[in-house]
């Protein structure tokens, strides 16, 4: 029941995040037409400056297509949707190329009927990765990121004997490439005002398999010597897409 | 620009490939809930009660009606459970086993009405009930049928009772299974000539002697006003119709192979509310249409009989048709050659007779019969034979605590060690329920008290009996020593059955099947015990069995 609420909560967060990003971007686009009076005069008005070197906070949605048989009990369409949060710090730059340290957290889940039962999966993924950025334009950069992940997977089956659980922490790796478009921000790279970004990326995510051998949540209430329900192995591996909106500072 | 468009197209194409790769491999069966299939209880002695489950020699078969599959539960070794799923066709109407419990027969109606050629046809499937379940034979039918009769000798299946808008109840499909389990069964369609009656019951006889031709088995179709007799060695031949006196309805048919030099093979027909029995003698053929002829002889037994059976009063002879007449508290012994009926007074109003000679290995040649009935607390052993002054040797009566409704034979296909035992069950007059184990050799009856009215299921190996109710307890009863052992599960019991494991070392597993409620549907679980020395402390519990084979 707790997991059900969390899963629905994640969906609501995804919707709210998307709406908030859209409103923010719409409003921001209008305001960015005025010059930044507070900005210090740049030494080179065409330098990338804070367009490139910044701290960026992101919120959005991550969608992964998981083809593992172990995922079938939890999903009718092999899609694992997640709320995606991220923070990055671009700490090094050389001409149009820059490097950022990125930390991310993805949260989501999926549930489906399992004949007479109900199966649900809750996934929380932590990512730490370097991200390479190359500015094609002042407001457009292509990005590439490869980094390790640590994922907490909580699978649950609600059936005739109550709730059966299987949880685990699994290492993995995400490799993505994409683009970041600055939607709003002062042209002057020296401006310290926030900038709004829209990021899109795609790639592949892999998480080490977890055995889906279920044990009852309350073992005292089920028959002695219960044979664990075995649903095989779950490997959250597959193509992924992420779309986020972000705001950068310096 | 062209390069940009090409790149965009390639990206879209890649996305489609990814999306396609990620979708669609979830088994559709996972979206189908499991609901336990139920049936009408026709036989109160059926241990499966109203559940569509069958106990077999090496497995337990449970119908998964929503997936049109049968789940065959086997045991690789004691306490271990394996599940094999086999398709059974849509709209299953009959789910039966052979008498030896070594085969499972499933009759399905398929898709009705069939609007497309691809719609599934009605079919009859035969499955191996051993430790390696598999489909043995398949017979596709032209029309859907509702009823299935199983030949006790395992040679024939009879399909009938089509359920179309217009149906002919006298249309029968005879399926010869044959000895080679892999062979395609032969199918004979017969439409019986009728004078208005429709089939009520069917009797497969054993091989009966017929003058001038080889022995042959007969199928006797009991209809509302007559009998239709089909020669199973030539099923395509026209049937012989035997009109019954005063259009009476037959209740039962018994048969005997006859005695050389004394009488030919015979059929005895019990008629509804009629004080006469019809004796049909199988004689030599009188026309080229049939291999035999039937000559009826009506014999008055002085009251409405409740049960008939053929008995022998001396070795290699003295054949009589015994008719129990409860109202007269007597039996009539009818000499089939003369039609003379001799009355034998009985101790009580027995309504049932069961010949048990073979079960006690009687060497004298005189038959021994067990008399019992639902109207009396008395059972009797009737030793046939003629002594001075009486047409029988002896009748030994015993009072027991129940009115016997059912007599269970101990299966002797795997072992005849306890073939001389019978299980008597019925209604008890006291507060404590009882059933009895009858030792025919020693003519002793052993009462067994039970706390509630239990369902009895005999092991296919003929060495033990399982008694269970709907609660969490059940009992094992071994015959030597006659020792009950109480066993318990942690979920309510729907069915108990023991079967051979695949280890092929004589080990067995006993399965207590549970049908649990899950989110408005059903879930299957099982507690497995050792089938030879079961113990409540040594079990293995298996849950969510409906997911086996589909997850």
Short mmCIF file of N, CA and C in Angstrom, two decimals, chain A residues 65-69 71-79 112-119 157-162 164 202-204 221-232 239-241, chain B residues 15 18-19 21-27 29-35 64 66-67 71 85 490-491 516-519 521-523 527 535-544 546-548 550-551:
data_model
loop_
_atom_site.label_atom_id
_atom_site.label_comp_id
_atom_site.label_asym_id
_atom_site.label_seq_id
_atom_site.Cartn_x
_atom_site.Cartn_y
_atom_site.Cartn_z
N UNK A 65 13.00 1.75 -21.54
CA UNK A 65 12.32 0.59 -22.12
C UNK A 65 13.08 -0.66 -21.68
N UNK A 66 12.42 -1.46 -20.88
CA UNK A 66 13.08 -2.61 -20.28
C UNK A 66 12.54 -3.89 -20.92
N UNK A 67 13.43 -4.63 -21.54
CA UNK A 67 13.01 -5.83 -22.27
C UNK A 67 13.22 -7.11 -21.46
N UNK A 68 13.56 -6.96 -20.21
CA UNK A 68 13.82 -8.13 -19.37
C UNK A 68 12.52 -8.87 -19.08
N UNK A 69 12.57 -10.22 -19.18
CA UNK A 69 11.38 -11.01 -18.83
C UNK A 69 10.98 -10.78 -17.38
N UNK A 71 10.83 -8.10 -15.93
CA UNK A 71 10.05 -6.87 -15.80
C UNK A 71 8.60 -7.09 -16.21
N UNK A 72 8.33 -8.17 -16.95
CA UNK A 72 6.97 -8.41 -17.47
C UNK A 72 5.90 -8.44 -16.39
N UNK A 73 6.14 -9.07 -15.25
CA UNK A 73 5.07 -9.08 -14.25
C UNK A 73 4.68 -7.70 -13.75
N UNK A 74 5.57 -6.72 -13.92
CA UNK A 74 5.33 -5.41 -13.33
C UNK A 74 4.85 -4.38 -14.34
N UNK A 75 4.82 -4.71 -15.57
CA UNK A 75 4.50 -3.71 -16.58
C UNK A 75 3.78 -4.34 -17.76
N UNK A 76 2.79 -3.63 -18.24
CA UNK A 76 2.07 -4.13 -19.41
C UNK A 76 2.71 -3.67 -20.71
N UNK A 77 3.66 -2.71 -20.63
CA UNK A 77 4.22 -2.17 -21.87
C UNK A 77 5.74 -2.05 -21.87
N UNK A 78 6.38 -2.64 -20.91
CA UNK A 78 7.85 -2.63 -20.82
C UNK A 78 8.44 -1.24 -20.62
N UNK A 79 7.63 -0.31 -20.17
CA UNK A 79 8.12 1.06 -19.97
C UNK A 79 8.25 1.33 -18.47
N UNK A 112 1.32 -3.92 -12.36
CA UNK A 112 0.46 -4.62 -13.31
C UNK A 112 -0.18 -5.82 -12.63
N UNK A 113 -1.17 -6.36 -13.30
CA UNK A 113 -1.82 -7.58 -12.80
C UNK A 113 -0.90 -8.77 -13.03
N UNK A 114 -0.93 -9.65 -12.05
CA UNK A 114 -0.17 -10.90 -12.17
C UNK A 114 -1.19 -12.01 -11.93
N UNK A 115 -2.00 -12.26 -12.98
CA UNK A 115 -3.15 -13.15 -12.86
C UNK A 115 -4.05 -12.65 -11.72
N UNK A 116 -4.22 -13.45 -10.68
CA UNK A 116 -5.11 -13.00 -9.60
C UNK A 116 -4.41 -12.03 -8.65
N UNK A 117 -3.13 -11.86 -8.81
CA UNK A 117 -2.36 -11.02 -7.89
C UNK A 117 -2.05 -9.67 -8.53
N UNK A 118 -1.36 -8.84 -7.75
CA UNK A 118 -0.89 -7.57 -8.28
C UNK A 118 0.60 -7.46 -7.99
N UNK A 119 1.34 -7.07 -9.01
CA UNK A 119 2.79 -6.93 -8.84
C UNK A 119 3.16 -5.47 -9.05
N UNK A 157 4.63 -8.41 -4.51
CA UNK A 157 3.48 -9.15 -5.06
C UNK A 157 2.43 -9.24 -3.97
N UNK A 158 1.25 -8.73 -4.28
CA UNK A 158 0.13 -8.84 -3.35
C UNK A 158 -0.76 -9.98 -3.83
N UNK A 159 -0.82 -11.03 -3.01
CA UNK A 159 -1.59 -12.21 -3.41
C UNK A 159 -2.36 -12.79 -2.27
N UNK A 160 -2.67 -14.07 -2.43
CA UNK A 160 -3.53 -14.74 -1.45
C UNK A 160 -2.89 -14.82 -0.07
N UNK A 161 -1.57 -14.85 -0.02
CA UNK A 161 -0.89 -14.96 1.27
C UNK A 161 -0.47 -13.61 1.81
N UNK A 162 -0.96 -12.53 1.25
CA UNK A 162 -0.58 -11.20 1.69
C UNK A 162 0.47 -10.62 0.77
N UNK A 164 4.22 -10.09 -0.55
CA UNK A 164 5.55 -10.69 -0.62
C UNK A 164 6.51 -9.68 -1.25
N UNK A 202 19.38 10.68 -24.85
CA UNK A 202 19.00 9.28 -25.00
C UNK A 202 20.23 8.41 -24.85
N UNK A 203 20.02 7.16 -24.55
CA UNK A 203 21.16 6.27 -24.39
C UNK A 203 20.73 4.91 -23.90
N UNK A 204 21.58 4.34 -23.11
CA UNK A 204 21.30 3.00 -22.64
C UNK A 204 21.64 2.91 -21.16
N UNK A 221 3.00 -15.18 9.54
CA UNK A 221 1.58 -15.42 9.24
C UNK A 221 1.38 -16.35 8.05
N UNK A 222 2.42 -16.88 7.50
CA UNK A 222 2.26 -17.74 6.32
C UNK A 222 2.67 -19.17 6.67
N UNK A 223 2.27 -20.13 5.85
CA UNK A 223 2.57 -21.52 6.17
C UNK A 223 4.06 -21.80 6.31
N UNK A 224 4.34 -22.79 7.13
CA UNK A 224 5.72 -23.22 7.34
C UNK A 224 6.32 -23.71 6.02
N UNK A 225 7.62 -23.53 5.92
CA UNK A 225 8.38 -24.06 4.79
C UNK A 225 7.76 -23.66 3.44
N UNK A 226 7.46 -22.38 3.37
CA UNK A 226 6.91 -21.84 2.12
C UNK A 226 8.00 -21.79 1.06
N UNK A 227 7.71 -22.33 -0.08
CA UNK A 227 8.64 -22.23 -1.19
C UNK A 227 8.53 -20.83 -1.79
N UNK A 228 9.66 -20.18 -1.89
CA UNK A 228 9.64 -18.80 -2.38
C UNK A 228 9.04 -18.73 -3.78
N UNK A 229 8.27 -17.68 -4.00
CA UNK A 229 7.74 -17.44 -5.34
C UNK A 229 8.88 -16.92 -6.22
N UNK A 230 9.15 -17.62 -7.27
CA UNK A 230 10.29 -17.27 -8.12
C UNK A 230 9.79 -16.71 -9.45
N UNK A 231 10.03 -15.45 -9.67
CA UNK A 231 9.62 -14.82 -10.93
C UNK A 231 10.82 -14.57 -11.84
N UNK A 232 11.91 -15.24 -11.59
CA UNK A 232 13.07 -15.13 -12.47
C UNK A 232 14.00 -14.01 -12.03
N UNK A 239 17.11 0.83 -23.55
CA UNK A 239 17.23 2.21 -24.02
C UNK A 239 16.49 3.16 -23.08
N UNK A 240 17.04 4.33 -22.94
CA UNK A 240 16.37 5.31 -22.07
C UNK A 240 16.37 6.67 -22.73
N UNK A 241 15.38 7.45 -22.36
CA UNK A 241 15.27 8.84 -22.82
C UNK A 241 15.01 9.70 -21.60
N UNK B 15 14.54 5.23 -33.02
CA UNK B 15 13.59 5.30 -31.90
C UNK B 15 12.53 4.23 -32.03
N UNK B 18 13.92 0.92 -31.07
CA UNK B 18 14.04 0.81 -29.62
C UNK B 18 12.68 0.54 -28.98
N UNK B 19 11.69 1.33 -29.46
CA UNK B 19 10.36 1.18 -28.88
C UNK B 19 9.82 -0.22 -29.13
N UNK B 21 11.53 -2.89 -29.72
CA UNK B 21 12.29 -3.88 -28.96
C UNK B 21 11.81 -3.92 -27.52
N UNK B 22 11.30 -2.82 -27.05
CA UNK B 22 10.94 -2.76 -25.65
C UNK B 22 9.53 -3.19 -25.34
N UNK B 23 8.70 -3.45 -26.34
CA UNK B 23 7.29 -3.71 -26.08
C UNK B 23 6.86 -5.10 -26.52
N UNK B 24 5.83 -5.60 -25.87
CA UNK B 24 5.07 -6.70 -26.43
C UNK B 24 5.48 -8.09 -26.04
N UNK B 25 6.47 -8.30 -25.17
CA UNK B 25 6.81 -9.67 -24.86
C UNK B 25 6.25 -10.12 -23.52
N UNK B 26 5.41 -9.33 -22.91
CA UNK B 26 4.75 -9.77 -21.67
C UNK B 26 3.74 -10.84 -22.03
N UNK B 27 3.80 -11.98 -21.34
CA UNK B 27 2.83 -13.03 -21.66
C UNK B 27 1.40 -12.54 -21.40
N UNK B 29 -1.04 -14.16 -20.77
CA UNK B 29 -1.68 -14.94 -19.70
C UNK B 29 -1.62 -14.22 -18.36
N UNK B 30 -0.62 -13.34 -18.20
CA UNK B 30 -0.50 -12.65 -16.92
C UNK B 30 -1.67 -11.72 -16.67
N UNK B 31 -2.35 -11.32 -17.73
CA UNK B 31 -3.50 -10.42 -17.57
C UNK B 31 -4.80 -11.18 -17.32
N UNK B 32 -4.71 -12.50 -17.30
CA UNK B 32 -5.92 -13.31 -17.12
C UNK B 32 -5.93 -13.87 -15.70
N UNK B 33 -6.92 -13.48 -14.95
CA UNK B 33 -6.99 -13.96 -13.55
C UNK B 33 -7.29 -15.46 -13.53
N UNK B 34 -6.94 -16.08 -12.43
CA UNK B 34 -7.26 -17.51 -12.27
C UNK B 34 -8.55 -17.63 -11.46
N UNK B 35 -9.45 -18.42 -11.97
CA UNK B 35 -10.67 -18.74 -11.23
C UNK B 35 -10.83 -20.25 -11.22
N UNK B 64 -7.35 -24.99 -15.56
CA UNK B 64 -7.20 -23.53 -15.54
C UNK B 64 -8.10 -23.03 -16.66
N UNK B 66 -9.70 -20.32 -17.40
CA UNK B 66 -9.55 -19.02 -18.05
C UNK B 66 -8.44 -18.99 -19.08
N UNK B 67 -7.49 -19.92 -18.98
CA UNK B 67 -6.41 -20.00 -19.96
C UNK B 67 -6.58 -21.18 -20.90
N UNK B 71 -3.34 -27.70 -15.66
CA UNK B 71 -2.08 -27.69 -14.91
C UNK B 71 -1.88 -29.10 -14.37
N UNK B 85 2.03 -27.28 -18.00
CA UNK B 85 0.78 -26.76 -18.55
C UNK B 85 0.55 -27.36 -19.94
N UNK B 490 -1.99 -25.64 6.83
CA UNK B 490 -2.25 -24.31 7.37
C UNK B 490 -3.22 -23.52 6.51
N UNK B 491 -3.76 -24.16 5.51
CA UNK B 491 -4.82 -23.54 4.71
C UNK B 491 -5.92 -24.58 4.53
N UNK B 516 -7.35 -20.67 -2.69
CA UNK B 516 -7.41 -19.48 -1.83
C UNK B 516 -8.04 -18.33 -2.59
N UNK B 517 -8.51 -17.37 -1.84
CA UNK B 517 -9.11 -16.18 -2.44
C UNK B 517 -8.04 -15.12 -2.62
N UNK B 518 -8.04 -14.48 -3.77
CA UNK B 518 -7.05 -13.44 -4.03
C UNK B 518 -7.67 -12.33 -4.87
N UNK B 519 -7.92 -11.22 -4.25
CA UNK B 519 -8.41 -10.02 -4.95
C UNK B 519 -9.61 -10.33 -5.83
N UNK B 521 -10.56 -13.13 -7.02
CA UNK B 521 -10.38 -14.32 -7.86
C UNK B 521 -9.82 -15.45 -6.99
N UNK B 522 -9.24 -16.45 -7.64
CA UNK B 522 -8.71 -17.59 -6.88
C UNK B 522 -7.21 -17.68 -7.06
N UNK B 523 -6.60 -18.36 -6.11
CA UNK B 523 -5.18 -18.67 -6.21
C UNK B 523 -5.01 -20.10 -5.74
N UNK B 527 0.09 -28.03 -0.15
CA UNK B 527 1.02 -28.51 0.87
C UNK B 527 1.40 -29.93 0.47
N UNK B 535 4.17 -36.52 7.49
CA UNK B 535 4.28 -35.90 8.80
C UNK B 535 3.97 -34.42 8.66
N UNK B 536 3.20 -33.91 9.60
CA UNK B 536 2.86 -32.48 9.56
C UNK B 536 4.11 -31.61 9.73
N UNK B 537 5.12 -32.16 10.38
CA UNK B 537 6.35 -31.39 10.62
C UNK B 537 7.30 -31.44 9.43
N UNK B 538 6.97 -32.24 8.45
CA UNK B 538 7.84 -32.33 7.27
C UNK B 538 7.00 -32.14 6.03
N UNK B 539 6.82 -30.90 5.70
CA UNK B 539 5.98 -30.56 4.55
C UNK B 539 6.70 -29.50 3.73
N UNK B 540 6.14 -29.22 2.59
CA UNK B 540 6.62 -28.09 1.79
C UNK B 540 5.39 -27.40 1.24
N UNK B 541 5.34 -26.09 1.40
CA UNK B 541 4.18 -25.33 0.97
C UNK B 541 4.50 -24.57 -0.31
N UNK B 542 3.62 -24.70 -1.28
CA UNK B 542 3.80 -24.02 -2.56
C UNK B 542 2.62 -23.08 -2.78
N UNK B 543 2.91 -21.83 -3.06
CA UNK B 543 1.86 -20.83 -3.26
C UNK B 543 1.89 -20.33 -4.70
N UNK B 544 0.82 -19.65 -5.07
CA UNK B 544 0.73 -19.00 -6.38
C UNK B 544 1.00 -19.98 -7.52
N UNK B 546 -0.85 -20.94 -9.79
CA UNK B 546 -1.46 -20.53 -11.07
C UNK B 546 -0.47 -19.74 -11.93
N UNK B 547 0.61 -19.29 -11.31
CA UNK B 547 1.62 -18.56 -12.09
C UNK B 547 2.64 -19.49 -12.74
N UNK B 548 2.68 -20.71 -12.27
CA UNK B 548 3.67 -21.64 -12.81
C UNK B 548 3.40 -21.86 -14.31
N UNK B 550 3.50 -19.68 -16.67
CA UNK B 550 3.10 -18.49 -17.43
C UNK B 550 3.95 -17.28 -17.10
N UNK B 551 4.64 -17.32 -15.98
CA UNK B 551 5.35 -16.11 -15.54
C UNK B 551 6.63 -15.91 -16.36
#
